[in-house]
Tab-separated table of C-alpha atoms and ligand atoms in Angstrom:
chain	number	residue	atom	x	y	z
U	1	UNK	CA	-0.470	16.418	28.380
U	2	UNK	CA	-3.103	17.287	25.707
U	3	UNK	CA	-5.889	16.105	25.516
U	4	UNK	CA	-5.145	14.122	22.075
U	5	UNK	CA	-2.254	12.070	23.659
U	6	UNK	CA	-4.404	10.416	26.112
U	7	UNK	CA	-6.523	9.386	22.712
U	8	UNK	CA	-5.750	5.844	22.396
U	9	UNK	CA	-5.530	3.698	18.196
U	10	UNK	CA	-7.592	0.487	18.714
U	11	UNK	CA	-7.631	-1.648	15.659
U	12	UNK	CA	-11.245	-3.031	14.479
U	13	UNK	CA	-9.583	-6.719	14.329
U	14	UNK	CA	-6.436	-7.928	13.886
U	15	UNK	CA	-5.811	-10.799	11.405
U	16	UNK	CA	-2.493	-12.199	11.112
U	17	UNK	CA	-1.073	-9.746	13.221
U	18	UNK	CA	-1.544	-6.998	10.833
U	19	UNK	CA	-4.103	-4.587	12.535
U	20	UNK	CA	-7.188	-3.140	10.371
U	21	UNK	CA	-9.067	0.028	11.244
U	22	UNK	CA	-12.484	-0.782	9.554
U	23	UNK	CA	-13.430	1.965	7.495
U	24	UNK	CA	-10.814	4.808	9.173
U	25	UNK	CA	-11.383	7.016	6.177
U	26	UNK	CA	-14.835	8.904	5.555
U	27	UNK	CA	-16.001	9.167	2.430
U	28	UNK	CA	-15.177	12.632	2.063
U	29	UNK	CA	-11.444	11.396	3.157
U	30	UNK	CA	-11.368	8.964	0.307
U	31	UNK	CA	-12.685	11.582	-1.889
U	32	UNK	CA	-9.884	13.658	-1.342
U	33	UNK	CA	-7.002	11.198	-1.579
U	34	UNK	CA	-8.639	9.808	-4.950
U	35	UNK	CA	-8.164	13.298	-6.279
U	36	UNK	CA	-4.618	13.811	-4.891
U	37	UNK	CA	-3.344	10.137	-6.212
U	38	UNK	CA	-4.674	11.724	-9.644
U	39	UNK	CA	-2.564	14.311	-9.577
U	40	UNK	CA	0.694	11.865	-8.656
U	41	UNK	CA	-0.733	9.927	-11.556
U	42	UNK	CA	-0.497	12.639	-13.522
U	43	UNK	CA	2.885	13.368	-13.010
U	44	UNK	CA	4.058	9.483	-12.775
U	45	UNK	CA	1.734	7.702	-15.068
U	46	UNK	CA	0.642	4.374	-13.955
U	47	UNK	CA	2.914	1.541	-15.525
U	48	UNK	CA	2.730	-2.235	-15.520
U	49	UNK	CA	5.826	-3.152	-14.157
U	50	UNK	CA	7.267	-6.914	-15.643
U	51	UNK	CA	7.807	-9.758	-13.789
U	52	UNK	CA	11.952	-11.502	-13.711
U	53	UNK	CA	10.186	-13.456	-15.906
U	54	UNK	CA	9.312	-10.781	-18.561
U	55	UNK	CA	5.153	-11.258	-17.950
U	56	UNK	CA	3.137	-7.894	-16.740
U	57	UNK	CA	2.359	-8.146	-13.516
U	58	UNK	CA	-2.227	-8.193	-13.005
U	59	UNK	CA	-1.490	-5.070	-10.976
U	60	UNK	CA	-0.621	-1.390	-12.071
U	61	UNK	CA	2.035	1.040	-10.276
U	62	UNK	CA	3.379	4.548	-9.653
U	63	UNK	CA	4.465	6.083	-6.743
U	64	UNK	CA	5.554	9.390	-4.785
U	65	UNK	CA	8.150	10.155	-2.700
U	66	UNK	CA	12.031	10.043	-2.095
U	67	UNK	CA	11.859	6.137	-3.885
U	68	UNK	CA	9.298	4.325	-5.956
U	69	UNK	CA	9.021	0.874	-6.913
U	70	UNK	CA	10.589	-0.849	-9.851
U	71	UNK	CA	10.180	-4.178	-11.428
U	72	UNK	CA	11.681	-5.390	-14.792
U	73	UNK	CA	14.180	-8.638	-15.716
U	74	UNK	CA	16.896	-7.654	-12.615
U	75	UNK	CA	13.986	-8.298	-10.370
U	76	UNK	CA	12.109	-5.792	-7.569
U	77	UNK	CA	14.074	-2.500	-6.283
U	78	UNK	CA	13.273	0.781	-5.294
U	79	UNK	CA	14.268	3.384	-7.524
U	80	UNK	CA	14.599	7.231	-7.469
U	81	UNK	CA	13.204	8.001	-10.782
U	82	UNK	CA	9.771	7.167	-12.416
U	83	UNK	CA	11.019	4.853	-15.710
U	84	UNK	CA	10.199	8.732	-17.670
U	85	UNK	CA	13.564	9.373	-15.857
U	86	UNK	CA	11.750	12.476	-13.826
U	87	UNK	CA	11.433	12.000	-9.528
U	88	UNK	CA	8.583	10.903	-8.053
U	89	UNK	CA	5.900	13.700	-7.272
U	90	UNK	CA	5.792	14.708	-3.308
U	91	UNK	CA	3.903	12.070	-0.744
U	92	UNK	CA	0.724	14.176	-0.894
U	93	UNK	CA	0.143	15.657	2.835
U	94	UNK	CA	-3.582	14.145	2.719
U	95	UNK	CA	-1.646	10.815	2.838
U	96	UNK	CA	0.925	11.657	5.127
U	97	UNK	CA	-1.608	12.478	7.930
U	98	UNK	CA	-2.436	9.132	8.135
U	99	UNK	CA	1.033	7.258	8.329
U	100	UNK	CA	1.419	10.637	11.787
U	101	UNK	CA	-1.317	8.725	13.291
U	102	UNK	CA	-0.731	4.863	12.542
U	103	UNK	CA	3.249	5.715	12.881
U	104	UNK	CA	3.670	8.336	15.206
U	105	UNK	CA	6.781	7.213	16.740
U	106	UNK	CA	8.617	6.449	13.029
U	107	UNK	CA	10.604	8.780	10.790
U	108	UNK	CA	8.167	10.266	8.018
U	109	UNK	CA	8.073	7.563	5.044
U	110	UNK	CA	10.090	7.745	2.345
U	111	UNK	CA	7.818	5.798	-0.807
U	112	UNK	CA	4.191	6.037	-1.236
U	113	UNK	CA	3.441	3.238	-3.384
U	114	UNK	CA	0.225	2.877	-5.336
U	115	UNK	CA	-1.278	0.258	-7.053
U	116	UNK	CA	-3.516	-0.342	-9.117
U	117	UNK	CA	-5.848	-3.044	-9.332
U	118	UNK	CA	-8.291	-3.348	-12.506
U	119	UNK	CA	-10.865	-6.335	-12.751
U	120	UNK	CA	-9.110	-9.725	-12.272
U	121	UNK	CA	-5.670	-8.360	-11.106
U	122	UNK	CA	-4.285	-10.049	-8.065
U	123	UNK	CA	-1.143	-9.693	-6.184
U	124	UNK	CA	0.766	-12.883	-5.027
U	125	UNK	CA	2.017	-13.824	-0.957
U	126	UNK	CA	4.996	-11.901	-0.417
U	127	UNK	CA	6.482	-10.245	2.142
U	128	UNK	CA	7.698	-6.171	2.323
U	129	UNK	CA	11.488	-6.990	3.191
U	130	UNK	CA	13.577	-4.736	0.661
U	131	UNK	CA	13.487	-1.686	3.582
U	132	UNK	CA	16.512	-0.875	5.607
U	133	UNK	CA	14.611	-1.297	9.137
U	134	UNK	CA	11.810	-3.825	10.234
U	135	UNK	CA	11.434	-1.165	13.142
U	136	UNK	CA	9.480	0.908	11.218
U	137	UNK	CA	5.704	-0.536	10.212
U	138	UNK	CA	4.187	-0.295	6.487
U	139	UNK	CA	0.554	1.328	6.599
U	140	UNK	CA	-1.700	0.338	3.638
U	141	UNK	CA	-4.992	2.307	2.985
U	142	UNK	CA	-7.622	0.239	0.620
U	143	UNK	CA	-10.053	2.638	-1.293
U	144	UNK	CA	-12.326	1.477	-4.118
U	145	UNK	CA	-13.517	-2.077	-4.581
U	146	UNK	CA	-13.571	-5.150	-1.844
U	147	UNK	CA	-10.385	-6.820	-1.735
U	148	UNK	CA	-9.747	-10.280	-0.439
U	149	UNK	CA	-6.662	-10.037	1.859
U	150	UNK	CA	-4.563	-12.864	3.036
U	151	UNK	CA	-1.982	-13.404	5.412
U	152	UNK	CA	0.319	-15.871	6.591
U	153	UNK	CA	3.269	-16.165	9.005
U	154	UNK	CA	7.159	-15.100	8.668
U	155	UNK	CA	8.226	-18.465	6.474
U	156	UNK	CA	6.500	-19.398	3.191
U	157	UNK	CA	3.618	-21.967	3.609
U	158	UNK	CA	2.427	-21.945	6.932
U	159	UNK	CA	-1.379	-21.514	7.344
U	160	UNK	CA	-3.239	-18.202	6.760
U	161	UNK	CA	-6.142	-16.006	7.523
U	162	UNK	CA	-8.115	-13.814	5.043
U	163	UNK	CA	-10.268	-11.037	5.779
U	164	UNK	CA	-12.084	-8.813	3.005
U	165	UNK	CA	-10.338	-4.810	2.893
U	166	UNK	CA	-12.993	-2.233	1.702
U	167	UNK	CA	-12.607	1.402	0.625
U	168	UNK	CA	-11.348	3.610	3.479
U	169	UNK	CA	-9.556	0.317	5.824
U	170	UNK	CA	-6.069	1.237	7.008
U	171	UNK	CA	-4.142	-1.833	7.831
U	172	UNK	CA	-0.690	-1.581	9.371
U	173	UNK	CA	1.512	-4.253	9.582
U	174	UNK	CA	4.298	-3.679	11.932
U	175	UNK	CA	6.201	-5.398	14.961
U	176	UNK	CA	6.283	-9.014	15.362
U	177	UNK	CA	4.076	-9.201	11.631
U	178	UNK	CA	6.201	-7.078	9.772
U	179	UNK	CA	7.842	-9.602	7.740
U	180	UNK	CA	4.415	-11.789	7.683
U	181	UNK	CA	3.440	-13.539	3.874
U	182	UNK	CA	0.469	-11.127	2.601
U	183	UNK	CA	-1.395	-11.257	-0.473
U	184	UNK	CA	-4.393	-10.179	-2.417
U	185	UNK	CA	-6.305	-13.212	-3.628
U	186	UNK	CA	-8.903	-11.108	-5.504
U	187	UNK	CA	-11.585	-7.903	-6.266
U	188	UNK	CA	-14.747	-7.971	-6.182
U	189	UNK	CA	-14.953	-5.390	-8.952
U	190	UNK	CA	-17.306	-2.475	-9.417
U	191	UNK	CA	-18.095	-3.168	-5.189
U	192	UNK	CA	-17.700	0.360	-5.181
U	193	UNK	CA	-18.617	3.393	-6.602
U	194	UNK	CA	-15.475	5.591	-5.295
U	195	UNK	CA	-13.431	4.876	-8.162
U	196	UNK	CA	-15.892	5.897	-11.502
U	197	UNK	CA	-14.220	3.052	-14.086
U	198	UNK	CA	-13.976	0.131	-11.002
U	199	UNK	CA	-11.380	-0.899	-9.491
U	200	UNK	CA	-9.102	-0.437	-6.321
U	201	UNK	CA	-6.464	1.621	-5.379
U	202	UNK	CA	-3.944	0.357	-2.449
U	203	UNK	CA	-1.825	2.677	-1.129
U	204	UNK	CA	1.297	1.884	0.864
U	205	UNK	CA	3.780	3.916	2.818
U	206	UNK	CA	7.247	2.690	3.894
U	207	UNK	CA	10.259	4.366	5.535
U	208	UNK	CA	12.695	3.164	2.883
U	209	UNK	CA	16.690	3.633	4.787
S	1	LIG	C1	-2.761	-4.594	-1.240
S	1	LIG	N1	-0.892	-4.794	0.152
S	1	LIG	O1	-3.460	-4.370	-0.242
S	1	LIG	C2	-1.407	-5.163	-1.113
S	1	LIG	N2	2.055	-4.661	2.081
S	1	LIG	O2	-3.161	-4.397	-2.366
S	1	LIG	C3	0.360	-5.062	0.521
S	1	LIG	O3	1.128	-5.674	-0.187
S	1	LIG	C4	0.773	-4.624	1.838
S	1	LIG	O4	-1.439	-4.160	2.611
S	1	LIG	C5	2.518	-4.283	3.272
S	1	LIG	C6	1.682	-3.856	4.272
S	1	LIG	C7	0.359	-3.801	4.058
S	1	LIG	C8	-0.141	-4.190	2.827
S	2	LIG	FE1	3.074	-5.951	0.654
């Protein structure tokens, strides 16, 4: 056995059965993702993707990987292409390193989905169902500003728990929560200085098939 294997993951809390590592990145970490989610963003601009309903969605998208994340009048999907029709840049290895410790024991993830959230975006409860296999967890790194996170159980409506994400928290929401309502209620914009216009950045990575 090496010495690493005997190195046991203990979550800072766990709210809603979604475990958070307080603060897993370093600054220098977040640093370095920032810069690498700019160059994704440079090859898949940042969109705002429409609700069924026709509205823009509060919160701004792109992705990397084998699928991204799609929203117009049919509803949410995963898709192959960026809507410029190109594929989505690689999931940059920075990123990937994370989802080999949180997921160890699951196939690497197929979408790295990013969004954006400027001041006053929100994202509503929903749950993360359109994947394949439940098996596999979804690991979510916050960086930039505060982020009030809330989460419920498996059916609509039932009671919830919030807790506040800050730059560098990984959350991973996997076994029994996996299919638990989650939400972001709001920002506290321009909490943080990691991101030099405000704002926060939510990164999420999903094995997609
Ligand atoms: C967000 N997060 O933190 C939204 N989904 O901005 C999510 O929707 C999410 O944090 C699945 C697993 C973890 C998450
Ligand atoms: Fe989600």
């Amino acid at each position: 056995m090496k010495l690493n294997d005997a190195i046991m993951l203990v979550p800072t809390v766990v709210v809603g059965g979604i475990s958070v590592f307080k603060r897993f990145l370093s600054p220098s970490d977040q640093l370095r993702i920032v810069g690498d989610l700019r160059q994704v963003a440079a090859r898949a601009p940042i969109f705002s993707p429409k609700t069924k309903m026709g509205k823009p969605m509060s919160v701004r998208l792109t992705a990397a990987g084998d699928f991204g994340w799609f929203s117009d009048h049919q509803g949410y999907r995963y898709v192959r292409q960026h809507p410029s029709g190109l594929d989505w840049p690689e999931i940059p290895t920075s990123i990937m390193g994370i989802w080999k410790v949180m997921a160890a024991q699951a196939p690497d993830p197929e979408c790295c989905l990013v969004n954006y959230y400027g001041e006053g975006a929100r994202m509503g409860l929903h749950q993360d169902r359109d994947e394949a296999n439940f098996d596999w967890p979804v690991v979510s790194v916050s960086l930039g500003d505060d982020a009030l996170f809330r989460v419920g159980g498996a059916e609509r409506g039932g009671k919830t728990a919030s807790i506040w994400l800050q730059s560098g928290d990984v959350a991973v929401m996997g076994g029994a929560a996996r299919l638990n309502y989650h939400g972001i209620d709001r920002i506290k914009f321009g909490s943080s200085q990691l991101l030099k216009d405000g704002g926060r950045l939510n990164v999420t990575l999903r094995v997609v098939k």
